[in-house]
Short mmCIF file of C-alpha atoms in Angstrom, two decimals:
data_model
loop_
_atom_site.label_atom_id
_atom_site.label_comp_id
_atom_site.label_asym_id
_atom_site.label_seq_id
_atom_site.Cartn_x
_atom_site.Cartn_y
_atom_site.Cartn_z
CA MET H 1 10.48 8.14 23.45
CA GLU H 2 10.26 11.01 21.02
CA PHE H 3 8.61 11.31 17.61
CA GLY H 4 9.49 13.40 14.58
CA VAL H 5 8.26 13.77 11.00
CA ASN H 6 10.28 12.58 8.03
CA PHE H 7 9.92 13.67 4.40
CA PHE H 8 11.19 11.19 1.79
CA PRO H 9 9.42 11.97 -1.49
CA VAL H 10 8.90 8.89 -3.65
CA VAL H 11 6.76 10.44 -6.34
CA ASP H 12 6.94 11.68 -9.92
CA PRO H 13 5.20 14.57 -11.73
CA VAL H 14 2.52 12.26 -13.13
CA LYS H 15 1.23 11.61 -9.60
CA LYS H 16 2.03 14.96 -7.98
CA SER H 17 3.87 18.08 -9.14
CA ALA H 18 6.96 19.25 -7.29
CA SER H 19 5.34 22.51 -6.22
CA THR H 20 2.30 20.67 -4.85
CA TYR H 21 4.53 18.27 -2.92
CA TYR H 22 6.51 21.16 -1.39
CA ASP H 23 3.36 23.12 -0.52
CA GLU H 24 1.81 20.12 1.17
CA SER H 25 5.00 19.17 3.00
CA LEU H 26 5.49 22.68 4.39
CA GLN H 27 1.89 22.67 5.60
CA LEU H 28 2.69 19.45 7.42
CA VAL H 29 5.84 21.05 8.86
CA GLU H 30 3.67 23.74 10.48
CA LEU H 31 1.28 21.06 11.73
CA ALA H 32 4.19 19.03 13.14
CA GLU H 33 5.23 21.98 15.28
CA ALA H 34 1.65 22.61 16.41
CA LEU H 35 1.36 18.96 17.43
CA ASP H 36 4.65 19.01 19.37
CA PHE H 37 6.61 16.59 17.21
CA GLU H 38 10.32 16.74 18.07
CA HIS H 39 11.69 17.33 14.58
CA VAL H 40 11.17 17.45 10.83
CA GLN H 41 13.78 16.02 8.49
CA THR H 42 14.38 15.28 4.83
CA VAL H 43 16.77 13.37 2.58
CA GLU H 44 19.08 14.09 -0.36
CA HIS H 45 18.72 12.26 -3.68
CA TYR H 46 19.02 13.07 -7.38
CA GLY H 47 17.76 12.16 -10.79
CA SER H 48 14.77 9.87 -10.15
CA PRO H 49 11.38 9.69 -8.43
CA TYR H 50 13.14 7.89 -5.56
CA GLY H 51 13.79 10.97 -3.42
CA GLY H 52 14.52 13.22 -6.38
CA TYR H 53 12.07 15.88 -5.18
CA SER H 54 14.54 16.46 -2.33
CA PRO H 55 17.89 17.33 -3.95
CA ASP H 56 18.79 19.88 -1.27
CA PRO H 57 17.79 19.35 2.37
CA VAL H 58 19.21 22.77 3.32
CA VAL H 59 16.82 24.62 1.00
CA PHE H 60 13.76 22.70 2.21
CA LEU H 61 14.71 23.09 5.87
CA THR H 62 15.32 26.81 5.36
CA ALA H 63 11.72 27.13 4.18
CA ALA H 64 10.67 25.04 7.18
CA ALA H 65 12.65 27.30 9.51
CA ALA H 66 10.80 30.36 8.20
CA ARG H 67 7.44 28.77 9.10
CA THR H 68 8.34 27.50 12.58
CA SER H 69 9.96 28.62 15.81
CA ARG H 70 10.47 25.57 18.06
CA ILE H 71 10.71 22.29 16.17
CA ARG H 72 14.15 20.91 15.35
CA LEU H 73 15.28 20.68 11.73
CA VAL H 74 17.24 17.61 10.66
CA THR H 75 19.18 16.67 7.54
CA GLY H 76 18.50 12.99 7.14
CA ALA H 77 20.98 12.99 5.51
CA VAL H 78 23.21 15.27 3.43
CA ILE H 79 25.39 13.09 1.19
CA ALA H 80 28.95 13.80 2.22
CA SER H 81 30.40 12.01 -0.80
CA PHE H 82 29.12 14.70 -3.18
CA ALA H 83 30.08 17.81 -1.20
CA HIS H 84 33.10 19.97 -0.54
CA PRO H 85 33.37 20.45 3.22
CA VAL H 86 34.03 24.20 3.13
CA GLN H 87 30.89 24.83 1.12
CA LEU H 88 28.74 22.35 3.05
CA ALA H 89 29.88 23.60 6.47
CA ALA H 90 29.07 27.18 5.48
CA ARG H 91 25.61 26.35 4.14
CA LEU H 92 24.70 24.35 7.23
CA ALA H 93 26.04 27.07 9.54
CA LEU H 94 23.90 29.59 7.68
CA LEU H 95 20.82 27.43 8.26
CA ASP H 96 21.74 26.99 11.93
CA ASN H 97 21.72 30.78 12.30
CA LEU H 98 18.48 31.23 10.37
CA CYS H 99 16.70 28.77 12.68
CA HIS H 100 18.43 30.07 15.84
CA GLY H 101 20.12 26.81 16.72
CA ARG H 102 17.46 24.25 15.87
CA LEU H 103 19.58 22.31 13.37
CA ASP H 104 20.70 18.68 13.68
CA VAL H 105 23.07 17.59 10.90
CA GLY H 106 22.82 14.02 9.62
CA PHE H 107 25.58 12.91 7.24
CA GLY H 108 25.34 9.93 4.88
CA ARG H 109 27.69 8.29 2.36
CA GLY H 110 25.18 7.71 -0.44
CA PHE H 111 24.58 4.27 -1.90
CA LEU H 112 23.14 4.60 -5.42
CA PRO H 113 25.65 3.90 -8.22
CA ASP H 114 23.78 6.18 -10.63
CA GLU H 115 24.20 9.14 -8.29
CA PHE H 116 27.93 8.55 -7.94
CA GLU H 117 28.16 8.42 -11.73
CA LEU H 118 26.21 11.69 -12.04
CA PHE H 119 28.76 13.45 -9.84
CA ASN H 120 31.73 11.59 -11.35
CA VAL H 121 32.71 10.37 -7.89
CA PRO H 122 34.23 6.88 -7.54
CA MET H 123 32.23 4.72 -5.14
CA GLU H 124 35.52 3.37 -3.78
CA GLU H 125 36.15 6.82 -2.32
CA SER H 126 32.81 7.05 -0.51
CA ARG H 127 34.00 6.05 2.95
CA THR H 128 37.06 8.29 2.76
CA ARG H 129 35.00 11.21 1.50
CA PHE H 130 32.39 10.69 4.21
CA THR H 131 34.96 10.56 6.99
CA GLU H 132 36.80 13.61 5.72
CA VAL H 133 33.70 15.75 5.21
CA VAL H 134 32.33 15.04 8.69
CA GLU H 135 35.73 15.69 10.30
CA ALA H 136 36.33 18.84 8.27
CA CYS H 137 32.86 20.30 8.89
CA VAL H 138 33.23 19.82 12.65
CA ALA H 139 36.68 21.45 12.50
CA LEU H 140 35.39 24.39 10.45
CA TRP H 141 32.48 24.95 12.83
CA SER H 142 34.63 24.65 15.95
CA GLY H 143 38.00 26.19 15.11
CA LYS H 144 39.75 29.04 13.37
CA GLU H 145 42.44 29.08 10.70
CA VAL H 146 41.63 25.45 9.95
CA ARG H 147 44.09 23.54 7.80
CA PHE H 148 42.87 20.17 6.48
CA GLU H 149 45.03 17.56 4.75
CA GLY H 150 43.02 14.52 3.68
CA GLU H 151 43.28 12.01 0.86
CA VAL H 152 40.55 13.76 -1.13
CA HIS H 153 40.09 17.20 0.45
CA ARG H 154 42.91 19.62 1.19
CA PHE H 155 42.41 23.24 2.14
CA GLY H 156 43.36 26.02 4.52
CA PRO H 157 44.19 27.73 6.57
CA VAL H 158 40.63 29.11 6.60
CA THR H 159 38.14 30.22 9.22
CA GLY H 160 34.62 29.08 8.46
CA PHE H 161 31.97 31.77 8.10
CA PRO H 162 29.32 32.16 9.23
CA ARG H 163 30.01 30.60 12.61
CA PRO H 164 27.20 28.23 13.62
CA TYR H 165 24.60 29.44 16.12
CA GLN H 166 25.10 26.35 18.31
CA ARG H 167 28.48 26.11 19.97
CA PRO H 168 30.78 24.44 19.40
CA HIS H 169 28.66 23.09 16.52
CA PRO H 170 25.25 21.56 15.67
CA PRO H 171 24.66 17.98 16.83
CA VAL H 172 26.06 15.49 14.32
CA PHE H 173 24.19 12.33 13.27
CA VAL H 174 25.67 9.49 11.22
CA ALA H 175 23.35 7.56 8.91
CA SER H 176 24.05 3.82 8.77
CA ALA H 177 22.18 1.29 6.62
CA THR H 178 23.43 -2.13 7.72
CA SER H 179 26.84 -1.87 9.38
CA ALA H 180 27.27 -2.44 13.12
CA ALA H 181 30.89 -1.31 12.71
CA SER H 182 29.76 2.06 11.33
CA CYS H 183 27.34 2.42 14.25
CA ALA H 184 30.10 1.62 16.72
CA LEU H 185 32.39 4.21 15.11
CA ALA H 186 29.64 6.84 15.37
CA GLY H 187 29.28 6.04 19.07
CA GLU H 188 33.04 6.12 19.65
CA GLN H 189 33.26 9.55 18.04
CA GLY H 190 30.39 10.90 20.13
CA HIS H 191 27.99 11.40 17.24
CA HIS H 192 24.31 10.46 17.11
CA LEU H 193 22.75 7.78 14.88
CA GLN H 194 20.15 7.48 12.10
CA VAL H 195 19.00 4.05 10.92
CA VAL H 196 16.29 2.62 8.64
CA PRO H 197 14.67 -0.70 9.64
CA SER H 198 13.23 -1.38 6.17
CA VAL H 199 16.66 -2.39 4.81
CA THR H 200 17.75 -4.66 7.66
CA SER H 201 16.40 -7.31 10.00
CA GLN H 202 15.25 -6.71 13.57
CA GLU H 203 18.12 -8.83 14.84
CA GLN H 204 20.68 -6.92 12.80
CA LEU H 205 19.28 -3.54 13.83
CA THR H 206 19.39 -4.63 17.47
CA GLN H 207 23.09 -5.45 17.01
CA MET H 208 23.67 -2.06 15.35
CA THR H 209 22.05 -0.04 18.13
CA ALA H 210 23.77 -2.13 20.80
CA ALA H 211 27.16 -1.60 19.13
CA TYR H 212 26.51 2.15 19.01
CA ARG H 213 25.53 2.40 22.67
CA GLU H 214 28.42 0.26 23.90
CA ALA H 215 31.03 2.15 21.86
CA ARG H 216 29.69 5.51 23.01
CA ARG H 217 29.72 4.34 26.65
CA ALA H 218 33.22 2.87 26.36
CA ALA H 219 34.54 6.12 24.87
CA GLY H 220 33.25 8.02 27.89
CA HIS H 221 30.84 10.35 26.10
CA GLU H 222 28.22 12.04 28.22
CA GLY H 223 24.68 10.74 27.86
CA PRO H 224 23.33 7.80 25.86
CA GLY H 225 23.34 9.53 22.47
CA ARG H 226 20.32 10.00 20.24
CA ILE H 227 19.08 7.25 17.94
CA GLN H 228 16.58 8.10 15.19
CA ILE H 229 14.78 5.18 13.53
CA LYS H 230 12.78 5.96 10.40
CA TYR H 231 9.38 4.44 9.61
CA THR H 232 6.52 5.14 7.23
CA CYS H 233 3.24 5.47 9.15
CA TYR H 234 -0.26 5.02 7.70
CA LEU H 235 -2.96 5.80 10.25
CA GLY H 236 -6.74 6.23 10.27
CA GLU H 237 -10.00 5.17 11.87
CA ASP H 238 -11.04 2.99 8.92
CA ARG H 239 -8.61 0.06 8.99
CA ALA H 240 -9.51 -1.26 5.54
CA ALA H 241 -9.03 2.15 3.92
CA VAL H 242 -5.72 2.70 5.72
CA LEU H 243 -4.33 -0.67 4.66
CA SER H 244 -5.46 -0.05 1.09
CA ASP H 245 -3.61 3.28 1.03
CA ALA H 246 -0.59 1.68 2.66
CA ALA H 247 -0.40 -1.19 0.20
CA ALA H 248 -0.67 1.18 -2.78
CA CYS H 249 1.94 3.63 -1.46
CA GLU H 250 4.33 0.85 -0.46
CA ARG H 251 3.97 -0.69 -3.92
CA ASN H 252 4.85 2.69 -5.45
CA TYR H 253 7.83 2.99 -3.08
CA VAL H 254 9.13 -0.47 -3.98
CA GLU H 255 8.74 0.12 -7.72
CA GLN H 256 10.65 3.42 -7.55
CA MET H 257 13.32 2.01 -5.24
CA ALA H 258 13.78 -1.05 -7.48
CA ALA H 259 14.39 1.27 -10.43
CA ALA H 260 16.81 3.41 -8.41
CA VAL H 261 18.88 0.44 -7.22
CA ALA H 262 18.74 -1.48 -10.51
CA SER H 263 22.28 -0.34 -11.37
CA TRP H 264 23.57 -2.47 -8.48
CA ALA H 265 22.96 -5.50 -10.72
CA ASN H 266 26.09 -4.48 -12.63
CA ALA H 267 28.03 -2.74 -9.86
CA ARG H 268 30.35 -4.09 -7.19
CA SER H 269 32.20 -2.23 -4.48
CA GLU H 270 34.21 -3.28 -1.45
CA GLN H 271 32.76 -0.18 0.19
CA TYR H 272 29.26 -1.68 -0.07
CA PRO H 273 29.39 -5.43 0.60
CA GLY H 274 26.16 -7.20 -0.33
CA TYR H 275 24.55 -4.17 -1.94
CA GLU H 276 24.38 -6.00 -5.29
CA GLN H 277 21.43 -7.86 -3.74
CA PHE H 278 19.42 -4.66 -3.24
CA ALA H 279 17.47 -5.01 -6.48
CA ASP H 280 16.38 -8.55 -5.65
CA LYS H 281 15.39 -7.51 -2.13
CA ALA H 282 13.30 -4.64 -3.47
CA ARG H 283 11.51 -6.86 -5.97
CA SER H 284 10.73 -9.45 -3.29
CA TYR H 285 9.16 -6.92 -0.91
CA ASP H 286 5.75 -7.93 0.42
CA PHE H 287 3.60 -5.41 2.28
CA ASP H 288 1.88 -7.92 4.56
CA THR H 289 5.21 -9.44 5.55
CA ALA H 290 6.70 -6.01 6.23
CA LEU H 291 3.68 -5.02 8.31
CA ALA H 292 3.86 -8.20 10.38
CA ALA H 293 7.58 -7.57 10.97
CA ASN H 294 6.92 -3.96 12.07
CA LYS H 295 9.01 -2.55 9.23
CA VAL H 296 6.08 -0.29 8.34
CA LEU H 297 3.45 1.13 10.70
CA ALA H 298 -0.14 0.86 9.49
CA GLY H 299 -3.64 0.54 10.89
CA THR H 300 -5.84 2.12 13.53
CA PRO H 301 -4.38 4.12 16.42
CA ASP H 302 -4.65 1.07 18.68
CA GLU H 303 -2.78 -1.11 16.19
CA VAL H 304 0.00 1.40 15.58
CA ARG H 305 0.33 1.95 19.30
CA GLY H 306 0.85 -1.77 19.70
CA GLN H 307 3.49 -1.81 16.97
CA ILE H 308 5.41 1.01 18.64
CA ALA H 309 5.27 -0.75 21.99
CA THR H 310 6.97 -3.73 20.35
CA ILE H 311 9.57 -1.48 18.71
CA ARG H 312 10.28 0.14 22.07
CA ASP H 313 10.82 -3.29 23.60
CA TRP H 314 13.24 -4.16 20.80
CA TYR H 315 15.36 -1.01 20.70
CA GLY H 316 14.80 0.80 24.02
CA ASP H 317 12.70 3.68 25.27
CA ASP H 318 15.36 6.33 24.55
CA ILE H 319 14.91 6.17 20.77
CA CYS H 320 13.22 8.73 18.51
CA LEU H 321 10.98 7.49 15.71
CA SER H 322 11.09 9.68 12.60
CA LEU H 323 7.77 9.07 10.85
CA GLN H 324 6.81 9.62 7.24
CA PHE H 325 3.10 10.41 6.98
CA ASN H 326 2.98 11.65 3.37
CA PRO H 327 4.83 9.20 1.12
CA GLY H 328 4.56 10.89 -2.24
CA PRO H 329 1.21 10.20 -3.86
CA LEU H 330 -0.89 10.00 -0.65
CA PRO H 331 -3.55 12.77 -0.61
CA TYR H 332 -2.68 15.60 1.76
CA GLU H 333 -5.84 15.29 3.85
CA ARG H 334 -5.02 11.70 4.79
CA ALA H 335 -1.50 12.58 5.87
CA GLU H 336 -2.80 15.49 7.91
CA ARG H 337 -5.41 13.33 9.63
CA ALA H 338 -2.83 10.61 10.34
CA MET H 339 -0.56 13.14 12.08
CA GLU H 340 -3.43 14.45 14.18
CA LEU H 341 -4.53 10.95 15.20
CA PHE H 342 -0.97 10.00 16.04
CA ALA H 343 -0.46 13.06 18.25
CA ARG H 344 -3.78 12.56 20.06
CA HIS H 345 -4.09 8.79 20.35
CA VAL H 346 -0.65 7.19 19.88
CA ALA H 347 2.16 9.45 21.10
CA PRO H 348 0.76 10.09 24.61
CA ALA H 349 1.18 6.41 25.49
CA PHE H 350 4.94 6.89 25.13
CA THR H 351 5.51 10.58 25.91
CA GLY H 352 2.94 11.15 28.65
CA SER H 353 1.61 14.35 27.07
CA VAL H 354 -1.24 15.12 24.68
CA ALA H 355 -0.81 17.60 21.84
CA ALA H 356 -3.36 20.36 21.41
CA VAL H 357 -5.21 18.89 18.46
CA ALA H 358 -8.38 20.62 17.42
CA ALA H 359 -9.88 17.58 15.72
CA ALA H 360 -9.80 14.28 17.59
#
């Protein structure tokens, strides 16, 4: 197993300013490299406290690249529906060169109706746009004099510049929320996978990862592929204090997510079956239930280690957990300590190595 660090800001200026959040997050990026985490990654969202402090993963990861030399940098994910492939491919290739080939590119479709409205993009085009952008970016990174003729995007012939540092192109991840079919398609195409257990059941996620692995194997791609599963992790020596922090931060997350998905109450799309239930699901979230179901990691090092052992049994020992230690309003010192404790007392049980942590 491998472990990375995920940044999904769910916070507003009343609780923490943008500059403070960025300063703290970049400090944690440096710590993540020092503690031998496999990657750092961030999301793309707009217009609300639900991820709105991260409107541009490329900019944040460029700052992270300047402060590090080994850790991988992951978009988790860029929203393909809102981008032109020529521009996006060029920006990502630039970042791949700046970090000397440490970039992994995760692509997502987007799922918030308000964001589609902001960009004046029909939700019914999201799957087509996603497919075209991924295909076109790979073509621009890999080929020359590329001509692309899609339903939405048409361009060329053009040779993408700069060329990416990694050849033929950076590893491609596909973000999937609930669809086993999407996971299977990612496996068939030889891409890697990003999933979030908080929005699906353990049984459904097991089906999704199994569909991905089987499709990748059947298509004859080399290796098992990389699966990133994203969790929030609250960790400390004082169990009561940790659970108090976790409950408060999860309540903030649910409140902000409920507001962000509220527009689904009046939206319907064949591209997103069942998403109209998102608002109800968010409002019904219960921290204790989520903790018991291992949808969130929280407690002492021993308890979190036990949760991860269960997750490994569910999804396999070749997965990578992408962990959020600083969900928005959590004080920096607690996130820092949680990362140190994880590297010293949790990760070695699954990786076999101990990070050089000064404080234990």
